[in-house]
Amino acid sequence: MRYRNWLVLGLALGGAALASPASAANGHYVPGVEGLNGAMVPPPGLYYRGYLARYEIDSLRDGGGDAAPGRNRGEVTALVNRLVWITDRQVLGADYGVEAILPVVDTSLRFGGVGLDDGDSGLGDLFLSPLVLGWHGERWDAVFAAGQWLDTGDHAADRPASPGKGFDSTMLTLGGAWRLDEARRWTVSALSRYETHGRQSDTGVTPGDSLVVEWGLGHRLASGLTLGLVGYDAWQLEDDSGAAPGDKAEQHAIGVEAGVFWPALGLGLNAALYHEYDNRAAPQGDLLRLTLTQAF
């Protein structure tokens, strides 16, 4: 019964943990897309970043972390398009920039154990940020940003695979990176995203605030190849407003990443694989992420 109750609550939120199963806890932001370099703002210029993510769901987890009975599988494939402009102006000693993010999502859910079979694809919700600040020291970097996820994607409360969430979210970003040696080959980094959500118009439910922390430990080889250990942790911090009390969602993952950047071309490629190991009130699975960065 607890699995059925959890599923009904998720559907009431348009699938807070189901509509975009690769999303953080109950928010918009997808954990694991930044990895080793997430806390590093590039120098002034115009940049495109394309993230291709594939999330393979192998189980549903209740609030205690136990798997729901039966066969519950699903896939989410997303191409996330991000445009970043770092200006030559400074604010509070930091490089100032703006950014926009638009995901394209394809979702297939086959949760036979709880009687759900749904699929959909389309444009997800648009993110706009008028404030990106990047600080740079001799052996450290820091970032602060603020922006808004807009309710622009298609959403239906009875379609958990809908590409949109059905509500707005304000997202604050804070992160930093530290080079552990003078040669700047070893780097440790952490990036946090805090989301506060608006009311979902077709259900009257306001999801509780959520937090994502991505972390990484990387080493750059003499060849220019960077290898590292990465992970993410995501929590729903508050109960949903306007819905019956339920378990708060969590996601926890660890993985590996490899990347290379060619300065002469202004081109970078990264790949990461994450394994989720202790999710609560959410799907659980593995995330493969490929990232292309192009400086113009």
Coordinates of C-alpha atoms in Angstrom, one line a residue:
M1 CA 0.0 0.0 0.0
R2 CA 2.8 2.4 0.8
Y3 CA 4.0 2.2 -2.8
R4 CA 0.6 3.0 -4.2
N5 CA 0.3 6.0 -1.9
W6 CA 3.7 7.2 -2.9
L7 CA 2.8 6.8 -6.6
V8 CA -0.5 8.7 -6.2
L9 CA 1.3 11.6 -4.5
G10 CA 3.9 11.7 -7.3
L11 CA 1.1 11.8 -9.9
A12 CA -0.6 14.6 -8.0
L13 CA 2.6 16.6 -8.5
G14 CA 2.7 15.8 -12.1
G15 CA 5.4 13.3 -11.2
A16 CA 7.6 15.2 -8.9
A17 CA 9.8 12.1 -8.9
L18 CA 8.2 10.6 -12.0
A19 CA 7.6 13.2 -14.7
S20 CA 11.3 13.8 -15.2
P21 CA 12.9 10.9 -13.3
A22 CA 16.4 12.3 -14.0
S23 CA 15.5 15.4 -12.0
A24 CA 16.8 16.3 -8.6
A25 CA 14.5 15.0 -5.8
N26 CA 11.4 17.1 -6.6
G27 CA 13.0 20.0 -8.5
H28 CA 13.9 21.0 -12.1
Y29 CA 17.7 20.7 -11.9
V30 CA 19.2 17.4 -13.1
P31 CA 22.0 16.3 -10.8
G32 CA 25.2 15.0 -12.3
V33 CA 25.2 17.2 -15.4
E34 CA 28.1 19.4 -14.3
G35 CA 30.6 17.1 -12.5
L36 CA 34.2 18.2 -12.1
N37 CA 34.1 21.7 -13.6
G38 CA 30.6 22.8 -12.4
A39 CA 31.9 25.4 -10.1
M40 CA 34.3 27.1 -12.6
V41 CA 32.9 30.0 -14.7
P42 CA 34.8 30.4 -18.0
P43 CA 36.6 33.7 -19.0
P44 CA 34.6 36.4 -20.9
G45 CA 33.0 35.1 -24.1
L46 CA 30.0 33.3 -25.5
Y47 CA 29.7 29.6 -24.9
Y48 CA 27.4 26.7 -25.9
R49 CA 27.2 23.6 -23.7
G50 CA 25.2 20.6 -24.9
Y51 CA 24.4 17.9 -22.3
L52 CA 23.2 14.5 -23.6
A53 CA 21.9 12.5 -20.6
R54 CA 20.5 9.0 -20.4
Y55 CA 18.9 7.9 -17.2
E56 CA 18.1 4.1 -16.9
I57 CA 15.6 3.4 -14.1
D58 CA 15.8 -0.1 -12.6
S59 CA 13.5 0.3 -9.5
L60 CA 11.2 2.5 -7.5
R61 CA 12.1 3.3 -3.9
D62 CA 9.8 4.2 -1.1
G63 CA 10.6 6.6 1.8
G64 CA 12.6 4.0 3.6
G65 CA 14.7 3.1 0.5
D66 CA 13.0 -0.2 -0.1
A67 CA 12.2 -1.3 -3.7
A68 CA 8.6 -1.5 -4.9
P69 CA 7.5 -5.0 -5.9
G70 CA 7.3 -6.1 -9.5
R71 CA 9.2 -5.0 -12.5
N72 CA 9.6 -1.2 -12.6
R73 CA 11.7 0.1 -15.5
G74 CA 12.1 3.3 -17.4
E75 CA 14.3 5.5 -19.5
V76 CA 14.8 9.2 -19.8
T77 CA 16.9 10.7 -22.6
A78 CA 17.5 14.5 -22.5
L79 CA 19.4 16.9 -24.7
V80 CA 20.0 20.0 -22.6
N81 CA 21.0 23.1 -24.5
R82 CA 22.7 25.8 -22.5
L83 CA 24.0 29.2 -23.8
V84 CA 26.3 31.3 -21.5
W85 CA 27.5 34.8 -22.1
I86 CA 30.2 36.0 -19.7
T87 CA 30.7 39.8 -20.3
D88 CA 33.8 41.8 -19.8
R89 CA 32.1 43.7 -16.9
Q90 CA 32.8 42.9 -13.2
V91 CA 30.4 42.9 -10.2
L92 CA 31.8 42.6 -6.7
G93 CA 35.1 41.6 -8.2
A94 CA 33.5 38.8 -10.2
D95 CA 33.1 38.3 -13.9
Y96 CA 29.4 39.0 -14.7
G97 CA 27.3 36.9 -17.1
V98 CA 23.9 35.6 -18.1
E99 CA 22.6 32.2 -19.3
A100 CA 19.7 30.3 -20.7
I101 CA 18.9 26.6 -20.6
L102 CA 16.3 24.6 -22.7
P103 CA 16.0 20.8 -22.4
V104 CA 14.5 18.4 -24.9
V105 CA 13.2 15.3 -23.1
D106 CA 12.0 11.8 -24.1
T107 CA 10.6 9.7 -21.3
S108 CA 9.3 6.1 -21.2
L109 CA 8.0 4.7 -17.9
R110 CA 7.0 1.0 -17.5
F111 CA 6.3 0.6 -13.8
G112 CA 4.4 -2.7 -14.0
G113 CA 4.6 -3.3 -10.3
V114 CA 2.5 -0.2 -9.5
G115 CA 0.4 -0.2 -12.7
L116 CA 1.9 2.7 -14.6
D117 CA 2.8 2.7 -18.3
D118 CA 3.4 6.1 -20.0
G119 CA 5.6 7.9 -22.5
D120 CA 6.0 11.4 -23.9
S121 CA 8.6 13.7 -25.4
G122 CA 9.0 17.4 -26.1
L123 CA 10.5 20.6 -24.9
G124 CA 11.0 20.9 -21.1
D125 CA 10.8 24.0 -19.0
L126 CA 13.0 27.0 -19.9
F127 CA 15.5 28.4 -17.5
L128 CA 16.7 32.1 -17.6
S129 CA 19.4 33.6 -15.4
P130 CA 20.2 37.3 -15.4
L131 CA 22.9 36.9 -12.8
V132 CA 26.0 34.7 -13.1
L133 CA 29.1 35.7 -11.0
G134 CA 32.5 34.0 -11.3
W135 CA 35.5 34.7 -9.1
H136 CA 39.0 33.5 -10.0
G137 CA 42.0 33.2 -7.7
E138 CA 45.5 31.8 -8.2
R139 CA 44.4 28.3 -7.1
W140 CA 40.6 28.7 -6.6
D141 CA 37.3 29.5 -8.4
A142 CA 33.9 30.4 -7.0
V143 CA 30.5 30.9 -8.5
F144 CA 27.1 32.4 -7.5
A145 CA 24.1 32.6 -9.8
A146 CA 20.3 33.2 -9.6
G147 CA 17.6 32.4 -12.1
Q148 CA 14.1 31.2 -12.8
W149 CA 12.7 27.9 -14.3
L150 CA 9.6 28.9 -16.3
D151 CA 6.5 26.8 -16.7
T152 CA 6.9 26.5 -20.5
G153 CA 6.9 22.8 -21.1
D154 CA 3.8 20.7 -21.8
H155 CA 2.4 19.2 -18.6
A156 CA -0.6 17.1 -17.6
A157 CA -1.3 15.9 -14.1
D158 CA -2.4 12.5 -15.4
R159 CA 0.6 12.1 -17.6
P160 CA 3.7 11.4 -15.4
A161 CA 6.0 11.4 -18.4
S162 CA 5.1 15.0 -19.4
P163 CA 8.3 16.9 -20.4
G164 CA 7.2 19.9 -18.2
K165 CA 6.9 20.2 -14.5
G166 CA 3.8 22.4 -14.4
F167 CA 5.3 24.9 -12.0
D168 CA 7.9 27.6 -11.8
S169 CA 11.1 27.4 -9.7
T170 CA 13.6 29.9 -8.5
M171 CA 17.1 28.5 -8.4
L172 CA 20.2 29.8 -6.5
T173 CA 23.7 28.4 -7.2
L174 CA 26.8 28.5 -5.0
G175 CA 30.0 26.6 -5.6
G176 CA 33.7 26.5 -5.5
A177 CA 36.8 24.7 -6.7
W178 CA 40.3 24.5 -5.2
R179 CA 43.6 23.3 -6.9
L180 CA 45.4 21.2 -4.4
D181 CA 48.9 21.5 -5.9
E182 CA 51.0 24.3 -7.4
A183 CA 50.9 22.6 -10.8
R184 CA 47.1 22.8 -10.7
R185 CA 46.7 19.2 -11.7
W186 CA 44.6 18.1 -8.7
T187 CA 41.2 19.8 -8.2
V188 CA 38.4 19.3 -5.6
S189 CA 35.1 21.0 -6.3
A190 CA 31.5 21.3 -5.0
L191 CA 28.4 22.9 -6.6
S192 CA 25.1 23.4 -4.9
R193 CA 21.7 24.3 -6.4
Y194 CA 18.8 25.4 -4.1
E195 CA 15.3 25.5 -5.6
T196 CA 12.1 27.0 -4.2
H197 CA 9.0 26.1 -6.2
G198 CA 5.8 27.7 -7.2
R199 CA 2.3 26.4 -7.1
Q200 CA 1.2 23.8 -9.7
S201 CA -1.9 25.3 -11.3
D202 CA -3.7 22.1 -12.2
T203 CA -3.3 20.4 -8.8
G204 CA -2.9 23.3 -6.3
V205 CA 0.2 21.6 -4.9
T206 CA 3.4 23.5 -4.1
P207 CA 6.4 21.2 -4.0
G208 CA 8.7 21.6 -1.0
D209 CA 12.1 23.3 -1.5
S210 CA 15.0 21.1 -2.8
L211 CA 18.8 21.0 -2.7
V212 CA 21.4 19.4 -4.9
V213 CA 25.1 19.1 -4.2
E214 CA 27.4 17.9 -6.9
W215 CA 31.1 17.1 -6.0
G216 CA 34.2 16.0 -7.7
L217 CA 37.9 15.2 -7.3
G218 CA 39.8 15.4 -10.5
H219 CA 43.4 14.9 -11.8
R220 CA 44.7 16.4 -15.1
L221 CA 47.3 14.2 -16.8
A222 CA 50.2 15.6 -18.8
S223 CA 48.3 14.7 -22.0
G224 CA 45.5 17.1 -21.0
L225 CA 43.1 14.4 -20.2
T226 CA 41.3 14.9 -16.9
L227 CA 40.0 11.9 -14.9
G228 CA 38.0 12.1 -11.7
L229 CA 35.7 10.7 -9.1
V230 CA 32.3 12.5 -9.0
G231 CA 28.9 12.2 -7.2
Y232 CA 25.7 13.9 -6.3
D233 CA 23.3 14.1 -3.4
A234 CA 19.8 15.6 -3.7
W235 CA 17.2 16.2 -1.0
Q236 CA 13.6 17.4 -0.8
L237 CA 13.9 19.7 2.2
E238 CA 10.2 20.5 3.0
D239 CA 6.8 18.8 2.8
D240 CA 4.7 19.6 -0.2
S241 CA 2.0 22.2 0.5
G242 CA -1.6 21.4 -0.5
A243 CA -1.1 17.6 -0.5
A244 CA -1.3 14.9 2.1
P245 CA 1.9 14.4 4.1
G246 CA 4.3 12.0 2.4
D247 CA 7.9 11.0 2.3
K248 CA 10.5 13.4 1.2
A249 CA 12.5 12.4 -2.0
E250 CA 16.3 11.8 -1.9
Q251 CA 18.9 10.8 -4.5
H252 CA 22.5 9.7 -3.9
A253 CA 25.0 8.7 -6.6
I254 CA 28.7 8.1 -7.2
G255 CA 30.6 7.8 -10.5
V256 CA 33.6 8.5 -12.7
E257 CA 34.3 11.2 -15.3
A258 CA 36.8 11.8 -18.1
G259 CA 37.2 15.0 -20.1
V260 CA 39.5 16.9 -22.4
F261 CA 39.7 20.5 -23.7
W262 CA 41.4 21.7 -26.8
P263 CA 42.2 25.5 -26.3
A264 CA 43.1 26.1 -30.0
L265 CA 39.6 24.9 -31.0
G266 CA 37.7 26.3 -27.9
L267 CA 36.2 22.8 -27.7
G268 CA 35.7 20.5 -24.8
L269 CA 34.3 17.0 -24.4
N270 CA 33.3 15.2 -21.1
A271 CA 31.7 11.9 -20.2
A272 CA 30.5 10.7 -16.8
L273 CA 28.7 7.6 -15.5
Y274 CA 26.8 7.7 -12.2
H275 CA 25.3 4.9 -10.1
E276 CA 22.5 5.7 -7.7
Y277 CA 22.8 3.7 -4.5
D278 CA 20.4 5.1 -1.8
N279 CA 17.3 6.8 -3.2
R280 CA 14.2 7.5 -1.2
A281 CA 10.6 8.2 -2.5
A282 CA 12.1 8.3 -6.0
P283 CA 13.1 6.1 -8.9
Q284 CA 16.7 4.7 -8.8
G285 CA 19.1 3.8 -11.6
D286 CA 22.2 4.8 -13.5
L287 CA 23.0 8.1 -15.3
L288 CA 25.2 8.4 -18.4
R289 CA 26.1 12.0 -19.3
L290 CA 28.0 13.4 -22.3
T291 CA 28.9 17.1 -22.5
L292 CA 30.1 19.2 -25.4
T293 CA 31.5 22.7 -24.8
Q294 CA 32.1 25.2 -27.6
A295 CA 33.6 28.7 -27.1
F296 CA 32.8 31.2 -29.8

